XYZ file of C-alpha atoms in Angstrom:
64
model
C -93.104 105.682 84.854
C -97.241 104.601 84.534
C -99.238 107.359 83.934
C -102.984 107.876 86.487
C -105.900 106.215 85.330
C -108.944 108.100 85.679
C -107.614 110.154 88.479
C -106.656 106.579 90.006
C -102.298 106.338 91.239
C -100.612 103.260 89.979
C -99.120 101.684 92.308
C -97.301 98.358 92.407
C -97.496 96.173 95.516
C -96.613 92.390 97.334
C -98.865 89.856 98.173
C -97.782 86.642 98.842
C -94.451 87.195 97.112
C -96.582 87.676 94.233
C -96.253 91.309 92.723
C -99.400 92.854 91.458
C -100.079 95.568 89.156
C -102.713 98.123 89.129
C -104.513 100.922 90.411
C -105.122 103.169 94.446
C -108.740 103.342 95.482
C -108.841 104.404 99.259
C -107.216 102.613 102.573
C -108.509 101.700 104.993
C -107.988 100.681 109.225
C -110.050 97.524 109.993
C -109.413 96.949 114.464
C -109.657 99.074 117.562
C -106.538 100.522 119.846
C -107.871 97.853 122.101
C -107.122 94.967 119.606
C -104.783 96.082 116.831
C -105.097 98.131 114.492
C -104.171 97.044 110.389
C -104.332 99.483 107.372
C -105.078 98.079 103.861
C -105.143 99.229 100.601
C -107.819 98.556 98.383
C -106.128 98.453 94.291
C -107.987 97.231 91.950
C -106.030 95.689 89.057
C -105.296 95.993 85.314
C -107.522 93.299 84.589
C -110.579 95.395 86.613
C -110.370 92.866 89.930
C -110.848 94.733 92.970
C -107.675 93.048 95.815
C -106.938 94.664 99.235
C -103.479 94.774 100.401
C -101.418 94.976 103.246
C -100.688 98.495 103.287
C -97.176 98.929 103.572
C -96.746 96.740 100.641
C -97.991 99.456 98.144
C -95.485 101.295 96.446
C -96.406 104.633 93.811
C -94.878 104.456 90.649
C -95.721 107.711 89.313
C -93.018 108.914 92.305
C -89.908 110.229 89.836
């Protein structure tokens, strides 16, 4: 189990069949009720870069 860093929770996410390890910054949504709503997670990767993944691909690592 990884520890939080600067208040950010450690996560593992999948994107294009690739596993990403990093820290959750926030969840956000795009779209409208008419066009459809997408829920995403903004994450900081271990190398310091920031990316966005579908929220359903996020697994929290600080839960026992």
